[in-house]
């Protein structure tokens, strides 16, 4: 019998798992394989699985008790927790030791239903501290199980609608909340983003690190409409005029770190910003109450002037912000369109 390379590695994975079942502490598999038995693996600490919708899987049954970290990478495929269910009579799956759970999917279709199958049993994560979800929906019951107890860090990248649903769970145990929204992947949410983000970030009082990252090729909404009183870190990967930034910042009074891109289509626009920054005391006679300590800023000059000349002028002018933002200590400026 001759095996192609994929078949060979599939068979090898299974044979090795069988041979070293009791010694396994970490199990990583990014390809299909058929497991004819229950993987007891009493010492398994870390599980990393990659699943694709184009492949039929016969997944191992894994005892969940010793697992501390699980990473599931799903390629537009629905996933069920049945692989952790020992005995069909079980009414619950308890991840006694799990502290870190990451679920990533490529799906972006809001009408596709939950990526995670609804269960006819309960899930329990009594020690879960870190949860990362990307383009992943959960049933309300599973969200309650994951986000209850002592969750410390919650990171979500995907639909702002799904994020707002997940954040209806109590957030009081968190010390870090990180939300990433990519307009290109969810263009139908453009009008909903600010109202739903306002709803989320008004619930984050008491969370030490609250971060929002917005990635958009040309996000033209008025950011003055935001109301993010507890946000501490903001990354805006889209072009915004500097004067609009100054109008927006009072709505984020606890911001300490800002990443952003500013751009110009003409020499006059560039000159206007240089004048504003150079004469900041004239335009704003009193220092602001901003808590910003770190500013990372990319300048897209759009060839309105020679690049090194633009950057030199801008770097000199922006130092005046240290008067207007008294707590500003670090400025990192670069002359190119930069993706944070």
mmCIF file of C-alpha atoms in Angstrom:
data_model
loop_
_atom_site.group_PDB
_atom_site.id
_atom_site.type_symbol
_atom_site.label_atom_id
_atom_site.label_comp_id
_atom_site.label_asym_id
_atom_site.label_seq_id
_atom_site.Cartn_x
_atom_site.Cartn_y
_atom_site.Cartn_z
ATOM 1 C CA UNK A 1 0.000 0.000 0.000
ATOM 2 C CA UNK A 2 1.280 3.439 -0.945
ATOM 3 C CA UNK A 3 0.153 6.466 1.085
ATOM 4 C CA UNK A 4 0.267 10.016 -0.211
ATOM 5 C CA UNK A 5 2.010 12.482 2.145
ATOM 6 C CA UNK A 6 -1.222 13.682 3.775
ATOM 7 C CA UNK A 7 -2.465 10.150 4.390
ATOM 8 C CA UNK A 8 0.931 9.193 5.782
ATOM 9 C CA UNK A 9 0.967 12.031 8.300
ATOM 10 C CA UNK A 10 -2.656 11.368 9.258
ATOM 11 C CA UNK A 11 -1.817 7.753 10.013
ATOM 12 C CA UNK A 12 1.356 8.764 11.841
ATOM 13 C CA UNK A 13 -0.542 11.212 14.064
ATOM 14 C CA UNK A 14 -3.039 8.547 15.064
ATOM 15 C CA UNK A 15 -0.362 5.913 15.741
ATOM 16 C CA UNK A 16 1.693 8.309 17.838
ATOM 17 C CA UNK A 17 -1.369 9.386 19.810
ATOM 18 C CA UNK A 18 -2.211 5.743 20.514
ATOM 19 C CA UNK A 19 1.361 4.901 21.520
ATOM 20 C CA UNK A 20 1.896 7.883 23.815
ATOM 21 C CA UNK A 21 -1.663 8.427 25.040
ATOM 22 C CA UNK A 22 -0.767 8.534 28.725
ATOM 23 C CA UNK A 23 2.274 10.761 28.161
ATOM 24 C CA UNK A 24 0.658 13.410 25.958
ATOM 25 C CA UNK A 25 0.729 16.928 27.388
ATOM 26 C CA UNK A 26 0.220 18.864 24.136
ATOM 27 C CA UNK A 27 -1.766 17.781 21.080
ATOM 28 C CA UNK A 28 -1.686 19.836 17.851
ATOM 29 C CA UNK A 29 -3.480 18.744 14.671
ATOM 30 C CA UNK A 30 -4.241 20.972 11.670
ATOM 31 C CA UNK A 31 -5.210 18.183 9.253
ATOM 32 C CA UNK A 32 -7.986 15.551 9.091
ATOM 33 C CA UNK A 33 -7.417 12.280 10.900
ATOM 34 C CA UNK A 34 -9.625 9.392 12.014
ATOM 35 C CA UNK A 35 -9.361 8.416 15.663
ATOM 36 C CA UNK A 36 -10.875 4.994 16.358
ATOM 37 C CA UNK A 37 -10.799 5.322 20.117
ATOM 38 C CA UNK A 38 -11.157 7.612 23.114
ATOM 39 C CA UNK A 39 -8.029 9.650 23.723
ATOM 40 C CA UNK A 40 -7.780 9.415 27.481
ATOM 41 C CA UNK A 41 -4.604 11.525 27.720
ATOM 42 C CA UNK A 42 -4.900 12.107 31.478
ATOM 43 C CA UNK A 43 -1.997 14.590 31.375
ATOM 44 C CA UNK A 44 -3.104 16.551 28.287
ATOM 45 C CA UNK A 45 -2.680 20.242 29.045
ATOM 46 C CA UNK A 46 -2.906 21.936 25.639
ATOM 47 C CA UNK A 47 -5.127 21.145 22.628
ATOM 48 C CA UNK A 48 -4.775 22.909 19.273
ATOM 49 C CA UNK A 49 -7.146 21.801 16.487
ATOM 50 C CA UNK A 50 -7.702 23.178 12.991
ATOM 51 C CA UNK A 51 -10.927 22.142 11.231
ATOM 52 C CA UNK A 52 -12.167 22.864 7.697
ATOM 53 C CA UNK A 53 -15.662 22.657 6.208
ATOM 54 C CA UNK A 54 -14.253 20.782 3.180
ATOM 55 C CA UNK A 55 -13.211 17.756 5.217
ATOM 56 C CA UNK A 56 -15.089 15.041 7.082
ATOM 57 C CA UNK A 57 -13.685 14.516 10.559
ATOM 58 C CA UNK A 58 -13.826 11.701 13.020
ATOM 59 C CA UNK A 59 -12.501 13.559 16.030
ATOM 60 C CA UNK A 60 -11.100 11.880 19.117
ATOM 61 C CA UNK A 61 -13.070 11.874 22.319
ATOM 62 C CA UNK A 62 -10.945 13.741 24.843
ATOM 63 C CA UNK A 63 -11.271 13.861 28.596
ATOM 64 C CA UNK A 64 -11.543 17.590 29.407
ATOM 65 C CA UNK A 65 -10.485 17.541 33.050
ATOM 66 C CA UNK A 66 -6.736 18.221 32.692
ATOM 67 C CA UNK A 67 -6.899 20.686 29.774
ATOM 68 C CA UNK A 68 -5.570 24.154 30.574
ATOM 69 C CA UNK A 69 -5.470 25.684 27.064
ATOM 70 C CA UNK A 70 -7.670 25.034 24.006
ATOM 71 C CA UNK A 71 -7.211 26.663 20.602
ATOM 72 C CA UNK A 72 -9.825 25.896 17.917
ATOM 73 C CA UNK A 73 -9.267 27.229 14.381
ATOM 74 C CA UNK A 74 -12.441 26.729 12.335
ATOM 75 C CA UNK A 75 -12.549 27.275 8.579
ATOM 76 C CA UNK A 76 -16.245 28.073 8.038
ATOM 77 C CA UNK A 77 -17.301 24.946 9.906
ATOM 78 C CA UNK A 78 -19.783 24.395 12.708
ATOM 79 C CA UNK A 79 -18.301 22.822 15.800
ATOM 80 C CA UNK A 80 -19.853 20.769 18.577
ATOM 81 C CA UNK A 81 -18.471 20.168 22.053
ATOM 82 C CA UNK A 82 -19.435 16.483 21.786
ATOM 83 C CA UNK A 83 -15.778 15.455 21.443
ATOM 84 C CA UNK A 84 -15.341 16.334 25.131
ATOM 85 C CA UNK A 85 -18.446 14.470 26.248
ATOM 86 C CA UNK A 86 -17.610 11.218 27.986
ATOM 87 C CA UNK A 87 -20.749 9.084 27.960
ATOM 88 C CA UNK A 88 -23.929 10.252 26.253
ATOM 89 C CA UNK A 89 -25.736 10.182 29.571
ATOM 90 C CA UNK A 90 -23.610 13.090 30.806
ATOM 91 C CA UNK A 91 -25.639 16.252 31.311
ATOM 92 C CA UNK A 92 -22.618 18.541 31.541
ATOM 93 C CA UNK A 93 -19.057 18.926 30.312
ATOM 94 C CA UNK A 94 -16.836 20.438 32.978
ATOM 95 C CA UNK A 95 -13.458 21.883 32.005
ATOM 96 C CA UNK A 96 -12.041 21.757 35.514
ATOM 97 C CA UNK A 97 -8.587 23.179 34.728
ATOM 98 C CA UNK A 98 -9.133 25.293 31.592
ATOM 99 C CA UNK A 99 -7.755 28.842 31.903
ATOM 100 C CA UNK A 100 -7.270 29.839 28.250
ATOM 101 C CA UNK A 101 -9.803 29.312 25.415
ATOM 102 C CA UNK A 102 -9.437 30.628 21.847
ATOM 103 C CA UNK A 103 -11.965 30.026 19.043
ATOM 104 C CA UNK A 104 -11.285 31.501 15.597
ATOM 105 C CA UNK A 105 -13.450 31.136 12.495
ATOM 106 C CA UNK A 106 -13.275 32.514 8.977
ATOM 107 C CA UNK A 107 -17.059 32.943 8.691
ATOM 108 C CA UNK A 108 -18.452 36.474 8.399
ATOM 109 C CA UNK A 109 -22.020 35.738 7.279
ATOM 110 C CA UNK A 110 -24.315 37.064 9.996
ATOM 111 C CA UNK A 111 -27.183 34.996 8.569
ATOM 112 C CA UNK A 112 -25.279 31.718 8.796
ATOM 113 C CA UNK A 113 -26.423 31.003 12.332
ATOM 114 C CA UNK A 114 -24.261 30.127 15.306
ATOM 115 C CA UNK A 115 -20.831 28.798 14.496
ATOM 116 C CA UNK A 116 -21.092 26.735 17.661
ATOM 117 C CA UNK A 117 -23.835 24.121 17.713
ATOM 118 C CA UNK A 118 -26.503 24.450 20.392
ATOM 119 C CA UNK A 119 -25.964 21.758 23.024
ATOM 120 C CA UNK A 120 -28.421 19.482 24.772
ATOM 121 C CA UNK A 121 -26.037 19.561 27.746
ATOM 122 C CA UNK A 122 -24.366 22.244 29.869
ATOM 123 C CA UNK A 123 -20.810 23.535 29.709
ATOM 124 C CA UNK A 124 -18.839 24.650 32.756
ATOM 125 C CA UNK A 125 -15.560 26.585 32.844
ATOM 126 C CA UNK A 126 -14.934 27.210 36.568
ATOM 127 C CA UNK A 127 -11.320 28.432 36.139
ATOM 128 C CA UNK A 128 -11.473 30.169 32.733
ATOM 129 C CA UNK A 129 -9.467 33.422 32.799
ATOM 130 C CA UNK A 130 -8.789 34.283 29.144
ATOM 131 C CA UNK A 131 -11.282 34.046 26.271
ATOM 132 C CA UNK A 132 -10.533 34.993 22.657
ATOM 133 C CA UNK A 133 -13.257 34.799 19.995
ATOM 134 C CA UNK A 134 -12.875 35.736 16.338
ATOM 135 C CA UNK A 135 -15.863 35.742 13.946
ATOM 136 C CA UNK A 136 -17.539 33.377 16.371
ATOM 137 C CA UNK A 137 -21.103 33.352 17.667
ATOM 138 C CA UNK A 138 -22.176 31.544 20.815
ATOM 139 C CA UNK A 139 -25.500 30.420 22.178
ATOM 140 C CA UNK A 140 -26.613 32.500 25.137
ATOM 141 C CA UNK A 141 -26.182 29.505 27.449
ATOM 142 C CA UNK A 142 -22.589 28.905 26.341
ATOM 143 C CA UNK A 143 -21.769 32.621 26.583
ATOM 144 C CA UNK A 144 -23.010 32.648 30.159
ATOM 145 C CA UNK A 145 -20.852 29.621 30.953
ATOM 146 C CA UNK A 146 -17.695 31.112 29.436
ATOM 147 C CA UNK A 147 -18.061 34.688 30.658
ATOM 148 C CA UNK A 148 -19.137 33.945 34.192
ATOM 149 C CA UNK A 149 -17.069 33.128 37.253
ATOM 150 C CA UNK A 150 -13.565 34.650 37.188
ATOM 151 C CA UNK A 151 -12.955 35.607 33.532
ATOM 152 C CA UNK A 152 -10.167 38.211 33.470
ATOM 153 C CA UNK A 153 -9.461 38.871 29.790
ATOM 154 C CA UNK A 154 -11.993 38.909 26.953
ATOM 155 C CA UNK A 155 -10.912 39.594 23.372
ATOM 156 C CA UNK A 156 -13.366 39.675 20.477
ATOM 157 C CA UNK A 157 -12.774 40.345 16.790
ATOM 158 C CA UNK A 158 -15.709 40.314 14.399
ATOM 159 C CA UNK A 159 -19.271 41.578 14.185
ATOM 160 C CA UNK A 160 -20.106 44.530 16.447
ATOM 161 C CA UNK A 161 -23.659 43.131 16.639
ATOM 162 C CA UNK A 162 -22.368 39.830 18.019
ATOM 163 C CA UNK A 163 -19.970 41.670 20.321
ATOM 164 C CA UNK A 164 -22.842 43.708 21.781
ATOM 165 C CA UNK A 165 -24.824 40.514 22.411
ATOM 166 C CA UNK A 166 -21.887 38.843 24.144
ATOM 167 C CA UNK A 167 -21.212 41.927 26.249
ATOM 168 C CA UNK A 168 -24.709 41.782 27.678
ATOM 169 C CA UNK A 169 -23.145 39.239 30.026
ATOM 170 C CA UNK A 170 -21.759 40.701 33.289
ATOM 171 C CA UNK A 171 -18.281 42.139 32.711
ATOM 172 C CA UNK A 172 -17.462 42.954 36.326
ATOM 173 C CA UNK A 173 -14.708 40.317 36.728
ATOM 174 C CA UNK A 174 -12.700 41.521 33.705
ATOM 175 C CA UNK A 175 -9.447 43.446 33.953
ATOM 176 C CA UNK A 176 -9.013 43.556 30.135
ATOM 177 C CA UNK A 177 -11.555 43.962 27.329
ATOM 178 C CA UNK A 178 -10.340 44.109 23.719
ATOM 179 C CA UNK A 179 -12.691 44.620 20.758
ATOM 180 C CA UNK A 180 -11.634 44.698 17.093
ATOM 181 C CA UNK A 181 -13.997 45.659 14.265
ATOM 182 C CA UNK A 182 -13.025 45.416 10.577
ATOM 183 C CA UNK A 183 -15.391 47.409 8.366
ATOM 184 C CA UNK A 184 -14.364 45.555 5.197
ATOM 185 C CA UNK A 185 -15.588 42.277 6.668
ATOM 186 C CA UNK A 186 -18.847 43.746 8.042
ATOM 187 C CA UNK A 187 -19.755 46.704 5.781
ATOM 188 C CA UNK A 188 -23.454 46.293 6.589
ATOM 189 C CA UNK A 189 -22.664 47.293 10.193
ATOM 190 C CA UNK A 190 -21.160 50.695 9.379
ATOM 191 C CA UNK A 191 -24.204 52.641 10.615
ATOM 192 C CA UNK A 192 -24.555 50.434 13.710
ATOM 193 C CA UNK A 193 -20.958 50.546 14.877
ATOM 194 C CA UNK A 194 -20.913 53.740 16.963
ATOM 195 C CA UNK A 195 -24.297 53.217 18.725
ATOM 196 C CA UNK A 196 -23.465 49.597 19.609
ATOM 197 C CA UNK A 197 -19.900 50.448 20.642
ATOM 198 C CA UNK A 198 -21.322 53.202 22.871
ATOM 199 C CA UNK A 199 -23.582 50.627 24.492
ATOM 200 C CA UNK A 200 -20.654 48.271 25.157
ATOM 201 C CA UNK A 201 -18.127 50.810 26.411
ATOM 202 C CA UNK A 202 -20.573 52.461 28.793
ATOM 203 C CA UNK A 203 -20.637 49.155 30.716
ATOM 204 C CA UNK A 204 -16.884 48.957 31.265
ATOM 205 C CA UNK A 205 -16.459 51.018 34.429
ATOM 206 C CA UNK A 206 -13.905 49.317 36.667
ATOM 207 C CA UNK A 207 -12.102 47.426 33.881
ATOM 208 C CA UNK A 208 -8.407 48.398 33.932
ATOM 209 C CA UNK A 209 -7.641 47.993 30.217
ATOM 210 C CA UNK A 210 -10.409 48.708 27.674
ATOM 211 C CA UNK A 211 -9.221 48.666 24.079
ATOM 212 C CA UNK A 212 -10.959 49.279 20.751
ATOM 213 C CA UNK A 213 -9.392 48.787 17.331
ATOM 214 C CA UNK A 214 -11.163 50.035 14.196
ATOM 215 C CA UNK A 215 -9.849 48.953 10.804
ATOM 216 C CA UNK A 216 -11.413 50.697 7.841
ATOM 217 C CA UNK A 217 -10.146 51.768 4.437
ATOM 218 C CA UNK A 218 -12.220 54.944 4.423
ATOM 219 C CA UNK A 219 -14.348 55.311 7.540
ATOM 220 C CA UNK A 220 -16.229 58.576 7.044
ATOM 221 C CA UNK A 221 -18.540 58.515 10.067
ATOM 222 C CA UNK A 222 -18.477 61.398 12.540
ATOM 223 C CA UNK A 223 -16.478 60.008 15.463
ATOM 224 C CA UNK A 224 -17.650 62.912 17.630
ATOM 225 C CA UNK A 225 -20.755 60.769 18.204
ATOM 226 C CA UNK A 226 -18.813 58.291 20.321
ATOM 227 C CA UNK A 227 -19.379 58.025 24.065
ATOM 228 C CA UNK A 228 -16.587 55.855 25.489
ATOM 229 C CA UNK A 229 -15.916 57.197 28.992
ATOM 230 C CA UNK A 230 -13.858 54.216 30.192
ATOM 231 C CA UNK A 231 -11.843 53.419 27.051
ATOM 232 C CA UNK A 232 -8.082 53.367 27.737
ATOM 233 C CA UNK A 233 -6.589 52.263 24.384
ATOM 234 C CA UNK A 234 -7.777 53.239 20.912
ATOM 235 C CA UNK A 235 -6.388 52.203 17.529
ATOM 236 C CA UNK A 236 -7.897 53.825 14.418
ATOM 237 C CA UNK A 237 -6.567 52.330 11.214
ATOM 238 C CA UNK A 238 -8.246 54.832 8.913
ATOM 239 C CA UNK A 239 -7.445 58.384 7.868
ATOM 240 C CA UNK A 240 -8.798 61.130 10.131
ATOM 241 C CA UNK A 241 -8.076 64.881 10.014
ATOM 242 C CA UNK A 242 -6.216 66.022 13.128
ATOM 243 C CA UNK A 243 -8.759 68.707 13.964
ATOM 244 C CA UNK A 244 -11.458 66.009 14.036
ATOM 245 C CA UNK A 245 -9.339 64.044 16.490
ATOM 246 C CA UNK A 246 -9.186 67.009 18.856
ATOM 247 C CA UNK A 247 -12.982 67.348 18.680
ATOM 248 C CA UNK A 248 -13.441 63.666 19.439
ATOM 249 C CA UNK A 249 -11.081 63.198 22.374
ATOM 250 C CA UNK A 250 -13.300 64.744 25.097
ATOM 251 C CA UNK A 251 -15.581 61.730 24.543
ATOM 252 C CA UNK A 252 -12.770 59.388 25.657
ATOM 253 C CA UNK A 253 -11.539 61.095 28.864
ATOM 254 C CA UNK A 254 -9.646 58.061 30.205
ATOM 255 C CA UNK A 255 -7.683 57.328 27.027
ATOM 256 C CA UNK A 256 -3.978 56.703 27.725
ATOM 257 C CA UNK A 257 -2.741 55.206 24.439
ATOM 258 C CA UNK A 258 -3.733 56.313 20.929
ATOM 259 C CA UNK A 259 -2.752 54.776 17.570
ATOM 260 C CA UNK A 260 -4.016 56.595 14.497
ATOM 261 C CA UNK A 261 -3.456 57.628 10.880
ATOM 262 C CA UNK A 262 -3.880 61.162 9.565
ATOM 263 C CA UNK A 263 -3.813 62.052 5.892
ATOM 264 C CA UNK A 264 -3.791 64.977 3.489
ATOM 265 C CA UNK A 265 -4.881 65.417 -0.110
ATOM 266 C CA UNK A 266 -3.408 68.878 -0.584
ATOM 267 C CA UNK A 267 -0.601 71.137 0.591
ATOM 268 C CA UNK A 268 -3.152 73.467 2.172
ATOM 269 C CA UNK A 269 -4.563 70.695 4.379
ATOM 270 C CA UNK A 270 -1.084 69.740 5.516
ATOM 271 C CA UNK A 271 -0.173 73.364 6.202
ATOM 272 C CA UNK A 272 -3.385 73.795 8.227
ATOM 273 C CA UNK A 273 -2.420 70.959 10.576
ATOM 274 C CA UNK A 274 1.147 72.240 10.955
ATOM 275 C CA UNK A 275 -0.240 75.685 11.842
ATOM 276 C CA UNK A 276 -2.690 74.168 14.341
ATOM 277 C CA UNK A 277 0.012 72.176 16.109
ATOM 278 C CA UNK A 278 2.604 74.961 16.010
ATOM 279 C CA UNK A 279 0.155 77.469 17.539
ATOM 280 C CA UNK A 280 -1.716 75.043 19.778
ATOM 281 C CA UNK A 281 -1.622 77.521 22.701
ATOM 282 C CA UNK A 282 -3.348 80.130 20.555
ATOM 283 C CA UNK A 283 -6.144 77.766 19.504
ATOM 284 C CA UNK A 284 -6.454 76.099 22.935
ATOM 285 C CA UNK A 285 -5.350 78.551 25.669
ATOM 286 C CA UNK A 286 -5.611 75.955 28.435
ATOM 287 C CA UNK A 287 -4.065 72.463 28.536
ATOM 288 C CA UNK A 288 -6.618 69.697 28.150
ATOM 289 C CA UNK A 289 -7.499 67.177 30.843
ATOM 290 C CA UNK A 290 -6.447 64.340 28.520
ATOM 291 C CA UNK A 291 -4.691 61.385 30.163
ATOM 292 C CA UNK A 292 -2.922 60.307 26.953
ATOM 293 C CA UNK A 293 0.644 59.199 27.683
ATOM 294 C CA UNK A 294 1.486 57.432 24.395
ATOM 295 C CA UNK A 295 0.745 58.564 20.839
ATOM 296 C CA UNK A 296 1.612 56.455 17.797
ATOM 297 C CA UNK A 297 0.711 58.315 14.644
ATOM 298 C CA UNK A 298 1.188 57.594 10.933
ATOM 299 C CA UNK A 299 1.160 60.436 8.419
ATOM 300 C CA UNK A 300 -0.173 59.720 4.924
ATOM 301 C CA UNK A 301 0.942 62.818 3.025
ATOM 302 C CA UNK A 302 -0.392 61.494 -0.322
ATOM 303 C CA UNK A 303 2.618 62.980 -2.129
ATOM 304 C CA UNK A 304 1.543 66.572 -1.368
ATOM 305 C CA UNK A 305 5.154 67.288 -0.508
ATOM 306 C CA UNK A 306 8.456 65.474 -0.423
ATOM 307 C CA UNK A 307 8.203 62.731 2.211
ATOM 308 C CA UNK A 308 11.208 63.609 4.375
ATOM 309 C CA UNK A 309 10.268 67.292 4.339
ATOM 310 C CA UNK A 310 6.686 66.521 5.431
ATOM 311 C CA UNK A 311 7.862 64.246 8.208
ATOM 312 C CA UNK A 312 10.406 66.727 9.529
ATOM 313 C CA UNK A 313 7.824 69.523 9.674
ATOM 314 C CA UNK A 314 5.257 67.291 11.295
ATOM 315 C CA UNK A 315 7.649 65.851 13.901
ATOM 316 C CA UNK A 316 8.640 69.348 14.997
ATOM 317 C CA UNK A 317 5.061 70.621 15.199
ATOM 318 C CA UNK A 318 3.606 67.632 17.008
ATOM 319 C CA UNK A 319 5.974 68.076 19.952
ATOM 320 C CA UNK A 320 3.719 71.002 20.954
ATOM 321 C CA UNK A 321 1.068 68.471 21.921
ATOM 322 C CA UNK A 322 3.068 67.780 25.076
ATOM 323 C CA UNK A 323 1.854 71.136 26.338
ATOM 324 C CA UNK A 324 -1.770 70.516 25.389
ATOM 325 C CA UNK A 325 -1.697 66.913 26.655
ATOM 326 C CA UNK A 326 0.355 67.329 29.852
ATOM 327 C CA UNK A 327 0.708 63.591 30.496
ATOM 328 C CA UNK A 328 1.984 62.791 26.991
ATOM 329 C CA UNK A 329 5.432 61.209 27.298
ATOM 330 C CA UNK A 330 5.932 59.143 24.138
ATOM 331 C CA UNK A 331 5.334 60.163 20.513
ATOM 332 C CA UNK A 332 6.081 57.736 17.704
ATOM 333 C CA UNK A 333 5.500 59.309 14.285
ATOM 334 C CA UNK A 334 6.111 57.788 10.854
ATOM 335 C CA UNK A 335 5.556 59.031 7.325
ATOM 336 C CA UNK A 336 3.594 56.287 5.602
ATOM 337 C CA UNK A 337 0.208 54.668 5.742
ATOM 338 C CA UNK A 338 0.572 52.277 8.656
ATOM 339 C CA UNK A 339 -1.657 49.397 9.750
ATOM 340 C CA UNK A 340 -1.670 48.936 13.506
#
